[in-house]
mmCIF file of N, CA and C in Angstrom:
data_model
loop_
_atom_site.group_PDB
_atom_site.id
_atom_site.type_symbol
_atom_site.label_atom_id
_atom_site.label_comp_id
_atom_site.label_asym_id
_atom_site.label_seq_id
_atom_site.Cartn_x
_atom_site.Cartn_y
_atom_site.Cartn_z
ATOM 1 N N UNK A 4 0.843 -1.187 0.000
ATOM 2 C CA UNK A 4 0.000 0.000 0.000
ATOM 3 C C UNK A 4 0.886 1.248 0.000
ATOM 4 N N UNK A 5 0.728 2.206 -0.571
ATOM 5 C CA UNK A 5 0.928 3.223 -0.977
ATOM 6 C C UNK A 5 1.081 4.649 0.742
ATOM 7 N N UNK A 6 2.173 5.494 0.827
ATOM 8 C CA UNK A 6 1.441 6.276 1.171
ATOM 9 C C UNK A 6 0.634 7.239 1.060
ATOM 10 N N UNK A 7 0.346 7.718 2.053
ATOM 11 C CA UNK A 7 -1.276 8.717 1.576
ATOM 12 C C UNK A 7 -0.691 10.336 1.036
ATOM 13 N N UNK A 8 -1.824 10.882 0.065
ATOM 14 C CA UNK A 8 -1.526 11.983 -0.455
ATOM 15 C C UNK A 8 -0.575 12.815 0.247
ATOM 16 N N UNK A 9 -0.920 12.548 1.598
ATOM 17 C CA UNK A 9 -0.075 14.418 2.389
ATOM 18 C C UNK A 9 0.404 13.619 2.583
ATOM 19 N N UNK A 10 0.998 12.374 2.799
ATOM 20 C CA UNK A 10 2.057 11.924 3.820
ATOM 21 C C UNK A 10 3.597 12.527 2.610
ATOM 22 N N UNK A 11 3.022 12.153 1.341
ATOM 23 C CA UNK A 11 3.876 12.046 0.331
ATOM 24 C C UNK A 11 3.971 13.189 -0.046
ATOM 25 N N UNK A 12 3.084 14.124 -0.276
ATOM 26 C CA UNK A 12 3.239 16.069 -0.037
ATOM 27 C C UNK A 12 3.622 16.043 0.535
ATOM 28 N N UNK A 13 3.685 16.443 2.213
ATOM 29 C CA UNK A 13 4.804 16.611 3.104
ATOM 30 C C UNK A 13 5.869 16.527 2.935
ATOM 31 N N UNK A 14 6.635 15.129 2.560
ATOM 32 C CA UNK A 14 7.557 15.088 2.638
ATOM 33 C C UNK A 14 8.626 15.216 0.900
ATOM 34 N N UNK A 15 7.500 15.927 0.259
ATOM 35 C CA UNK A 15 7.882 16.776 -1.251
ATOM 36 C C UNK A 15 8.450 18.479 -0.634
ATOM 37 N N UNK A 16 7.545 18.701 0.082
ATOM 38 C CA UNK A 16 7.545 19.989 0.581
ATOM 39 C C UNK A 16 8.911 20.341 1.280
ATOM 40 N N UNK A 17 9.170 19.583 2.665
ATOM 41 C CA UNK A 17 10.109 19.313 3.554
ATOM 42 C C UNK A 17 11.521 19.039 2.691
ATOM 43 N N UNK A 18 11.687 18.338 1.561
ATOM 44 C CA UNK A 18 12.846 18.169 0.315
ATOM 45 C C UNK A 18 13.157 19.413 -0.008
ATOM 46 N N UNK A 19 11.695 19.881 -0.687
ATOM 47 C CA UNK A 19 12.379 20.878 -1.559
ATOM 48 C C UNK A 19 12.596 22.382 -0.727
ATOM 49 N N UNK A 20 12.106 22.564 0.499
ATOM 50 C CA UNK A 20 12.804 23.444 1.026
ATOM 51 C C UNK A 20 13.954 23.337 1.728
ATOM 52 N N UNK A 21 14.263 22.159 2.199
ATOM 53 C CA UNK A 21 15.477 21.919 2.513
ATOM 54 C C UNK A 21 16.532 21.483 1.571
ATOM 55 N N UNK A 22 16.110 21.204 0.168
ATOM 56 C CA UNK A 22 17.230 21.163 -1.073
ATOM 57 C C UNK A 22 17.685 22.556 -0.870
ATOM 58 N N UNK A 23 16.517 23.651 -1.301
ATOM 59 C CA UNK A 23 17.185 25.500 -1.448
ATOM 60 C C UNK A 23 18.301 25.512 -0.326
ATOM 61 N N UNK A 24 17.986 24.887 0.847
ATOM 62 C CA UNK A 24 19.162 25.432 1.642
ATOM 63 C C UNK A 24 20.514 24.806 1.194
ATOM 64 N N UNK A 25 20.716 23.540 1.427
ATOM 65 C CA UNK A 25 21.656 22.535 0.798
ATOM 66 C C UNK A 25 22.505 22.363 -0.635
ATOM 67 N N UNK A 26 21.252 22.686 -1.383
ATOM 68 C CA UNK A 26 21.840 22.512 -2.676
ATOM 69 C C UNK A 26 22.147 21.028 -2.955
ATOM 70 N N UNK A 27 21.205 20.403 -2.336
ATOM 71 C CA UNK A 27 21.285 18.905 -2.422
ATOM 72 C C UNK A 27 19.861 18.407 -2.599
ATOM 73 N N UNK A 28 20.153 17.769 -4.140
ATOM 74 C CA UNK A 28 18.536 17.563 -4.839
ATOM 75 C C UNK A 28 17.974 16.431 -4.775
ATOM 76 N N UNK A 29 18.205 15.398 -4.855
ATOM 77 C CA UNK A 29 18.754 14.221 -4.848
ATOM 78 C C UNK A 29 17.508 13.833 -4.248
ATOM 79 N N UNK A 30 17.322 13.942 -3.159
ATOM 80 C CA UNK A 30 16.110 13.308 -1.978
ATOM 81 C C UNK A 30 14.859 13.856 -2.790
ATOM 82 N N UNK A 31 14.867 15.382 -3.008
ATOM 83 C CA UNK A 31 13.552 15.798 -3.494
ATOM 84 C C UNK A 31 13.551 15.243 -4.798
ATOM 85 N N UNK A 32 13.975 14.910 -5.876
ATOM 86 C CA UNK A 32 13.746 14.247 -7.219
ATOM 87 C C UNK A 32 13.655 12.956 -6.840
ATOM 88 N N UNK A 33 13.860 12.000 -5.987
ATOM 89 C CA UNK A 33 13.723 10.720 -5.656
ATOM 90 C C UNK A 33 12.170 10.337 -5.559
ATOM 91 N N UNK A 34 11.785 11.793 -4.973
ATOM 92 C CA UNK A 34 10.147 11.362 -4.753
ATOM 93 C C UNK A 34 9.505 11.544 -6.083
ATOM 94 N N UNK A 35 9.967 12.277 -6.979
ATOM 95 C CA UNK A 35 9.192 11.666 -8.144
ATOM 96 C C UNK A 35 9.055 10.241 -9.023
ATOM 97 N N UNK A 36 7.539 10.584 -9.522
ATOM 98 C CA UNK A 36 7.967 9.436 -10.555
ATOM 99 C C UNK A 36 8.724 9.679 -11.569
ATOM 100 N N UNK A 37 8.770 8.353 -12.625
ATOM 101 C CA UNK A 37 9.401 8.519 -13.943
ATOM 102 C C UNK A 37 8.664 10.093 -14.813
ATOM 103 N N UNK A 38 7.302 10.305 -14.382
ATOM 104 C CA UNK A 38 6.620 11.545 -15.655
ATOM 105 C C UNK A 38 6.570 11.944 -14.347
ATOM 106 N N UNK A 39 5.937 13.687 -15.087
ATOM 107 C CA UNK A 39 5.281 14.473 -13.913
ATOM 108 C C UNK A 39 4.670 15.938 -14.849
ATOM 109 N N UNK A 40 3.646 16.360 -14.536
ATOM 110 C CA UNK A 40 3.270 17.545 -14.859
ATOM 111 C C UNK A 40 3.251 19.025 -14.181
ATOM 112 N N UNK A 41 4.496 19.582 -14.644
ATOM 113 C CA UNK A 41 5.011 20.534 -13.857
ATOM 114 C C UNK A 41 5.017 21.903 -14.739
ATOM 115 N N UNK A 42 4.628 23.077 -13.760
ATOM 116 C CA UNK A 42 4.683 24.404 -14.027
ATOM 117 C C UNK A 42 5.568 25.255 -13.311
ATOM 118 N N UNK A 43 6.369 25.590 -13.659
ATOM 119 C CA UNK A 43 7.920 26.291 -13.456
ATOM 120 C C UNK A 43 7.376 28.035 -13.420
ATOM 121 N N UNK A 44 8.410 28.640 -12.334
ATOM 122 C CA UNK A 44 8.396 30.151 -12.710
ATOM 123 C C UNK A 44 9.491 30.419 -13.099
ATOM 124 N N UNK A 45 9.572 32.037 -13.342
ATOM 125 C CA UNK A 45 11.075 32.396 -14.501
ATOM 126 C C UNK A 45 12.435 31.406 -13.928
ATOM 127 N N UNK A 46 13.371 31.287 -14.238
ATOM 128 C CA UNK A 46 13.151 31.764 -16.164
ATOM 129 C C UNK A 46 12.624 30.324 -16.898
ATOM 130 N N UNK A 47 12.687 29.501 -16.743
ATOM 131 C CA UNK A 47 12.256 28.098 -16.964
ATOM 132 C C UNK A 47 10.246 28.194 -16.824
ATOM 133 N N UNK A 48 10.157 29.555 -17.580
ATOM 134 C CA UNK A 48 8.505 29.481 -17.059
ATOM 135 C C UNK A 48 8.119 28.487 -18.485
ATOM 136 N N UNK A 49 7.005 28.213 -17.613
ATOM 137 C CA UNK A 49 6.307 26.989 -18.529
ATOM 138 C C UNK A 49 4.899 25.866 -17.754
ATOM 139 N N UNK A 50 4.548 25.154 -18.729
ATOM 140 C CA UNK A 50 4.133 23.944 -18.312
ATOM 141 C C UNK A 50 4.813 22.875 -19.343
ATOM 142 N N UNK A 51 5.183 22.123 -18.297
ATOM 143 C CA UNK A 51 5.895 20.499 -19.316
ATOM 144 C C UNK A 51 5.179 19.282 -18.481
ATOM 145 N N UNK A 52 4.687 18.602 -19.477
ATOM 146 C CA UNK A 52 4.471 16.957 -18.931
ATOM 147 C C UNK A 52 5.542 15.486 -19.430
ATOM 148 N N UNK A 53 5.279 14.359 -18.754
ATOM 149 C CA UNK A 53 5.438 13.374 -19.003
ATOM 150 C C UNK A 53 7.141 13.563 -18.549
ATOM 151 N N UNK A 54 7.964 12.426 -19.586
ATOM 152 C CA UNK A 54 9.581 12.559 -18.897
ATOM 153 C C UNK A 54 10.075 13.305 -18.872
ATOM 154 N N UNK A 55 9.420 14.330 -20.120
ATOM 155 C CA UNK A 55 10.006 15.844 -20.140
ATOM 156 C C UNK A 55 10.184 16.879 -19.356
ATOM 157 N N UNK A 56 8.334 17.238 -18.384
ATOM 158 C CA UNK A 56 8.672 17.611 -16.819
ATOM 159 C C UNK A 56 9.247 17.289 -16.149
ATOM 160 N N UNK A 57 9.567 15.913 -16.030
ATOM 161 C CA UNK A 57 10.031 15.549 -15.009
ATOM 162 C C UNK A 57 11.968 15.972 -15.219
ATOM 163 N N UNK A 58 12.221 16.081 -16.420
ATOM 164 C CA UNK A 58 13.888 16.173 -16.683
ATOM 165 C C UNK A 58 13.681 18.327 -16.496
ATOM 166 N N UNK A 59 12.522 18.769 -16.592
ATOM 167 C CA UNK A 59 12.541 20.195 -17.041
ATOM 168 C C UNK A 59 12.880 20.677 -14.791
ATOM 169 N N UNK A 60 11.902 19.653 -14.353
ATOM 170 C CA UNK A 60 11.912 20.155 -13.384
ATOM 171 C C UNK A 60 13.590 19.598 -11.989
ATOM 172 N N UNK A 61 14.117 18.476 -12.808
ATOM 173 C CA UNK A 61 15.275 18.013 -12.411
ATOM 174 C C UNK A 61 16.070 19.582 -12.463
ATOM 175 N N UNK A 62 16.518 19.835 -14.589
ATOM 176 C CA UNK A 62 16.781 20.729 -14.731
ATOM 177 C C UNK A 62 17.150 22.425 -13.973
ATOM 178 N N UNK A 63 15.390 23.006 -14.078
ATOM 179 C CA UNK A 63 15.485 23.964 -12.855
ATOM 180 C C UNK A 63 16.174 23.982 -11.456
ATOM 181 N N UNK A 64 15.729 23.076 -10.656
ATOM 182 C CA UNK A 64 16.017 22.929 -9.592
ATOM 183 C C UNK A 64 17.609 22.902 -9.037
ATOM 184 N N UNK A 65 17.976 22.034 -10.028
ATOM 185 C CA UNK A 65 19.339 21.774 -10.118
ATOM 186 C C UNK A 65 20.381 23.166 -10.248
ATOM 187 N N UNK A 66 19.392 24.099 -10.318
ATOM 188 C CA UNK A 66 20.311 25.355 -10.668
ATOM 189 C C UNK A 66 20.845 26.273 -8.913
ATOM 190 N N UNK A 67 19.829 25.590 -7.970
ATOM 191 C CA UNK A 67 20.528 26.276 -6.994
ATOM 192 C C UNK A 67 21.429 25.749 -6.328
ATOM 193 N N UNK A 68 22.441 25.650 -6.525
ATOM 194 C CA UNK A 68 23.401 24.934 -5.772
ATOM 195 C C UNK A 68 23.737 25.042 -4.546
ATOM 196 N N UNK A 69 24.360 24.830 -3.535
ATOM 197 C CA UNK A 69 24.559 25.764 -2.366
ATOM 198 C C UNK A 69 24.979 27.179 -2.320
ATOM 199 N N UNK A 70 24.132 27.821 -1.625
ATOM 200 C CA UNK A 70 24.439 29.343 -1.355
ATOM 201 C C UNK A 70 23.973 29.986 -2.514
ATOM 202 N N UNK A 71 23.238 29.518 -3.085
ATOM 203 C CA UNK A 71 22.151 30.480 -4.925
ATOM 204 C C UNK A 71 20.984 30.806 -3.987
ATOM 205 N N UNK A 72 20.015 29.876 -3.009
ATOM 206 C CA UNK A 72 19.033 30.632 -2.305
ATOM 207 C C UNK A 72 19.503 30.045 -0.979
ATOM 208 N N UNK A 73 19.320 31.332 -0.217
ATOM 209 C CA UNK A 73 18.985 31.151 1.605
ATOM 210 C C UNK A 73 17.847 32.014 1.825
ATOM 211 N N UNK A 74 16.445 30.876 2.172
ATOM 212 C CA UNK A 74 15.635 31.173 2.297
ATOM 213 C C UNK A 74 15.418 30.967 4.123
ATOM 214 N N UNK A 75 15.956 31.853 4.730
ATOM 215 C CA UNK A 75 15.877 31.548 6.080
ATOM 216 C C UNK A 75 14.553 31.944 6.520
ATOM 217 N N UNK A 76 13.309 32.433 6.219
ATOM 218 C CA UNK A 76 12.281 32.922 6.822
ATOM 219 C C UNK A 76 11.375 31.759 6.113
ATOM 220 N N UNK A 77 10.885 30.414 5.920
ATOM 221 C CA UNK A 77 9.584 30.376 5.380
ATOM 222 C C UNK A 77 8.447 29.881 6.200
ATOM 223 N N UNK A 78 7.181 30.742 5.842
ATOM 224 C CA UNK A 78 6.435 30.642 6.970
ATOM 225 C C UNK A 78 5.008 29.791 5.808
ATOM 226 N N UNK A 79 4.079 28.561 6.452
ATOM 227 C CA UNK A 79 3.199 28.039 5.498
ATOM 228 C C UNK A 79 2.079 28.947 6.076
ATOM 229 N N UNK A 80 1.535 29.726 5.128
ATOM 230 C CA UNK A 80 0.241 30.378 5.468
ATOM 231 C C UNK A 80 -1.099 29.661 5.419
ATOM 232 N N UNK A 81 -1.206 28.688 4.338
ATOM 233 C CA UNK A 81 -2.286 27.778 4.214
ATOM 234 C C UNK A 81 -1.733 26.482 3.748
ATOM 235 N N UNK A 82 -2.563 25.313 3.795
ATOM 236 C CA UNK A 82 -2.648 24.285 3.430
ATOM 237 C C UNK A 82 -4.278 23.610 3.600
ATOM 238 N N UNK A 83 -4.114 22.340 2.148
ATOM 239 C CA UNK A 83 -5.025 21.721 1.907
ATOM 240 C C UNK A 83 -4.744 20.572 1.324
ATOM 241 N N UNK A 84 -5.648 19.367 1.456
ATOM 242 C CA UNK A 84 -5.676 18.162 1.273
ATOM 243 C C UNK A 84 -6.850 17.922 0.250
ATOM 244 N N UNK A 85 -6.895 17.996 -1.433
ATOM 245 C CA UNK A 85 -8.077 17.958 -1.969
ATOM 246 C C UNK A 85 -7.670 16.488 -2.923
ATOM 247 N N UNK A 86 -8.543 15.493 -2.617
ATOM 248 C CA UNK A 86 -8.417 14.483 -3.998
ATOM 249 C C UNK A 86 -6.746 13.516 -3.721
ATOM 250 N N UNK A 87 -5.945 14.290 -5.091
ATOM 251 C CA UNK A 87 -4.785 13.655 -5.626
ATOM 252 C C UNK A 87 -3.736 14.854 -5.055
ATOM 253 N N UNK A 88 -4.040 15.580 -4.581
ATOM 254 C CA UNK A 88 -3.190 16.953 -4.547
ATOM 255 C C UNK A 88 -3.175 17.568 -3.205
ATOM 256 N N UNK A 89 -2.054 18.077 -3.031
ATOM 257 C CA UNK A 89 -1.879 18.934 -1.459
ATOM 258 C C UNK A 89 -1.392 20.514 -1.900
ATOM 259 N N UNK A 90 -1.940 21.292 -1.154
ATOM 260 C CA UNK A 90 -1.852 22.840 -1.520
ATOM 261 C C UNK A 90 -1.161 23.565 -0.466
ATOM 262 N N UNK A 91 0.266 24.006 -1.022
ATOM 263 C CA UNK A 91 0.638 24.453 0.149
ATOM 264 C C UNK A 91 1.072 26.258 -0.205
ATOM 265 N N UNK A 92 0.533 27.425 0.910
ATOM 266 C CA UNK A 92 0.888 28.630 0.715
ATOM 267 C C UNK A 92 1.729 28.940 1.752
ATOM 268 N N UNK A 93 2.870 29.566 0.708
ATOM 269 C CA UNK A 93 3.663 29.943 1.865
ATOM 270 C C UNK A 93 4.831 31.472 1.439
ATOM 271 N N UNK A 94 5.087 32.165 2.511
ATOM 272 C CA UNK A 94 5.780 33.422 2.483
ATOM 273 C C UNK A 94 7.197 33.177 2.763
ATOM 274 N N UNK A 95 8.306 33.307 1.853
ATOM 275 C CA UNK A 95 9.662 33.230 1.895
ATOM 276 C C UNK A 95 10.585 34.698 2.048
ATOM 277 N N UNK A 96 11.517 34.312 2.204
ATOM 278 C CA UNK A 96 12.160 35.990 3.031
ATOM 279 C C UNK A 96 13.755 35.466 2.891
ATOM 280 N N UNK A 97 14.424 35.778 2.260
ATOM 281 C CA UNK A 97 15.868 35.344 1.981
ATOM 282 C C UNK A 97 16.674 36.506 1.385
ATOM 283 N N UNK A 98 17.820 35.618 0.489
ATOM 284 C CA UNK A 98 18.080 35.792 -0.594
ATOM 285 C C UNK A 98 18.218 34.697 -1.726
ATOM 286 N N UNK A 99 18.631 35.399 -2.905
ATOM 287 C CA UNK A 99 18.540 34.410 -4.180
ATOM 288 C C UNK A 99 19.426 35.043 -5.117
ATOM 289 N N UNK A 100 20.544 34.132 -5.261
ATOM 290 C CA UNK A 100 21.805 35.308 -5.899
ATOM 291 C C UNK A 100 22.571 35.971 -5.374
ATOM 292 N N UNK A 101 22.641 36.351 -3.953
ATOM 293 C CA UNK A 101 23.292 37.344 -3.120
ATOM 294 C C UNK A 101 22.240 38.868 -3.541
ATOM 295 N N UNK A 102 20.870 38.572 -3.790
ATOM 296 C CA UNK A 102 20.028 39.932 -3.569
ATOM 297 C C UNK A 102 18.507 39.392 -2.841
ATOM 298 N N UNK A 103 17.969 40.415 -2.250
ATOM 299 C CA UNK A 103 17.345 40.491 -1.214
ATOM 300 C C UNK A 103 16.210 39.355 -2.054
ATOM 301 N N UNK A 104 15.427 38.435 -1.432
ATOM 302 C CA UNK A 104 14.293 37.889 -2.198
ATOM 303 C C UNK A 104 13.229 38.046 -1.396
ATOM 304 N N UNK A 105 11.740 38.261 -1.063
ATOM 305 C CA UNK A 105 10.600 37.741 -0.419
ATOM 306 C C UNK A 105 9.338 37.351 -1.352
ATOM 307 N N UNK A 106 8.627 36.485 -1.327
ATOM 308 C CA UNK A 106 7.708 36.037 -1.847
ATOM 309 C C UNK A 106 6.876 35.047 -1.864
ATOM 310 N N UNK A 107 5.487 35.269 -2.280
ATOM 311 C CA UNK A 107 4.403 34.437 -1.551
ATOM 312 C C UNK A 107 4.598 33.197 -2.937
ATOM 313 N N UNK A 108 3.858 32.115 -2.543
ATOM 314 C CA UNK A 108 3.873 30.808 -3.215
ATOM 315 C C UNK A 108 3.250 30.143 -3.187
ATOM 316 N N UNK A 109 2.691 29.817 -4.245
ATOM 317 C CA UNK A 109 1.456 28.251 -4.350
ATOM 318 C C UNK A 109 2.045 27.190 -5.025
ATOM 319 N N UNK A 110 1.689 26.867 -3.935
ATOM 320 C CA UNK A 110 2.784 24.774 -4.730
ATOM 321 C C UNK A 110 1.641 24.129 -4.468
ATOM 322 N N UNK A 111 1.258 23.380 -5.755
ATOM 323 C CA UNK A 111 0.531 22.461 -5.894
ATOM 324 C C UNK A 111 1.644 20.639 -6.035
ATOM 325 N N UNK A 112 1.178 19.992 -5.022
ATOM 326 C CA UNK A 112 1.955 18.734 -5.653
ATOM 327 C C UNK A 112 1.020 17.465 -5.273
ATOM 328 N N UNK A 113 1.373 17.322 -6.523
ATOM 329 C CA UNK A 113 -0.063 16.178 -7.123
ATOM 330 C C UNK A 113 0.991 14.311 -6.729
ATOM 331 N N UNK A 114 0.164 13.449 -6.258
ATOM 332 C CA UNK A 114 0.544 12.461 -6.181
ATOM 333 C C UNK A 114 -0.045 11.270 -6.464
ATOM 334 N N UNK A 115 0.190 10.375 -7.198
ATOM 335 C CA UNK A 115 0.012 9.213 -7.916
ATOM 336 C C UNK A 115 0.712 8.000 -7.633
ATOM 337 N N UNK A 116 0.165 6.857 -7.004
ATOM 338 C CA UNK A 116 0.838 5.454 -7.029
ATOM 339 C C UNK A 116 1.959 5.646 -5.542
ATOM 340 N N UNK A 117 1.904 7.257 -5.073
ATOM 341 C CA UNK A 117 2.993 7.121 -3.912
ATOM 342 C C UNK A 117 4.337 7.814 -4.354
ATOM 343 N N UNK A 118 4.078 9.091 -5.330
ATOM 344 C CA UNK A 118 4.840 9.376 -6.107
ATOM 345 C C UNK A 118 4.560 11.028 -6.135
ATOM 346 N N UNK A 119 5.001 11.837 -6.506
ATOM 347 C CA UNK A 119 5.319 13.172 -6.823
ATOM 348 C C UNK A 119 4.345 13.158 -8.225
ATOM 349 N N UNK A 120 3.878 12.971 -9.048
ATOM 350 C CA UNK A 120 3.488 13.041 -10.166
ATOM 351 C C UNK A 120 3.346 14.610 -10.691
ATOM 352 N N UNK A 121 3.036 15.817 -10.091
ATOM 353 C CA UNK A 121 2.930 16.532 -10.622
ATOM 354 C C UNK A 121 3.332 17.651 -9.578
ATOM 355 N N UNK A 122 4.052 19.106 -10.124
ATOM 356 C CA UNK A 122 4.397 19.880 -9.170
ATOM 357 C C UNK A 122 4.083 21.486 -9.681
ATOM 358 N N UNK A 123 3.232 21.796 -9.780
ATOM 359 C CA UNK A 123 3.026 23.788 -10.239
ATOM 360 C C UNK A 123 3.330 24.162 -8.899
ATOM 361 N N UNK A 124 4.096 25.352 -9.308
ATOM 362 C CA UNK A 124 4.488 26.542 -8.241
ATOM 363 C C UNK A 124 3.868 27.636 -9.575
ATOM 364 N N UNK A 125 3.371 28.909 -8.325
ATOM 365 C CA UNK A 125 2.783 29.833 -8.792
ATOM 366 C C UNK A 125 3.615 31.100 -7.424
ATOM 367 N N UNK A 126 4.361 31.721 -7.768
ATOM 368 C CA UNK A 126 4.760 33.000 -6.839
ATOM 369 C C UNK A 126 4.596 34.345 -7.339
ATOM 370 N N UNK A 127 4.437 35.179 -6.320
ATOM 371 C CA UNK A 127 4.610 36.797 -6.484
ATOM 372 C C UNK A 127 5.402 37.588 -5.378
ATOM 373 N N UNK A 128 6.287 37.857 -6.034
ATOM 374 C CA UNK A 128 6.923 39.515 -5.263
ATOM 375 C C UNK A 128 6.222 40.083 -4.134
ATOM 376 N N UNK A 129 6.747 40.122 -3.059
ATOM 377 C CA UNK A 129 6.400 40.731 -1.630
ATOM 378 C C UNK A 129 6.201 42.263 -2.072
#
């Protein structure tokens, strides 16, 4: 048996904010599957499905290495458990690049079979 939607959100969530700090991706791409349907913000904006998201969103991610973001402030403002999908909002406060960053965020991450299957982020400028 599979685990359950949030168990497997959660611990998508918990990766990929602790990849930004690390710069270690590895754990958070593990939880995907082989496909995934993912929506990227700049510069990689887009929607990609199937192996292609899933290599688009390897791709992106892979770009912060250690010390590209320190997001030391993130706070979850909302969350939800609907269906196949967990909704998480949340306010970040760092930097990104060595310049000031803050900004709100909607991560949608969709799960299938016990898997990551799908990941949109949607952010805006503080």
């Amino acid at each position: 048996m599979s685990e359950s939607v949030e168990a497997v959100a959660r611990k998508a969530y918990e990766a990929l904010t602790q990849s930004f700090e690390t710069g270690q991706w590895d754990g958070f791409f593990e939880l995907f599957g082989p496909e995934a349907d993912v929506i990227l913000p700049a510069p990689a904006t887009g929607r990609f499905t199937g192996a292609e998201g899933r290599a688009k969103a390897v791709e992106f991610f892979s770009n912060f290495t250690a010390g590209v973001a320190q997001l030391g402030e993130v706070e979850i403002i909302g969350q939800t458990v609907a269906a196949d999908r967990m909704i998480f909002e949340d306010r970040a406060k760092g930097t990104v690049g060595g310049e000031p960053y803050e900004a709100y965020h909607c991560i949608h991450i969709i799960v299938q079979d016990g898997k990551v299957a799908g990941f949109h982020e949607y952010n805006r400028p503080v």
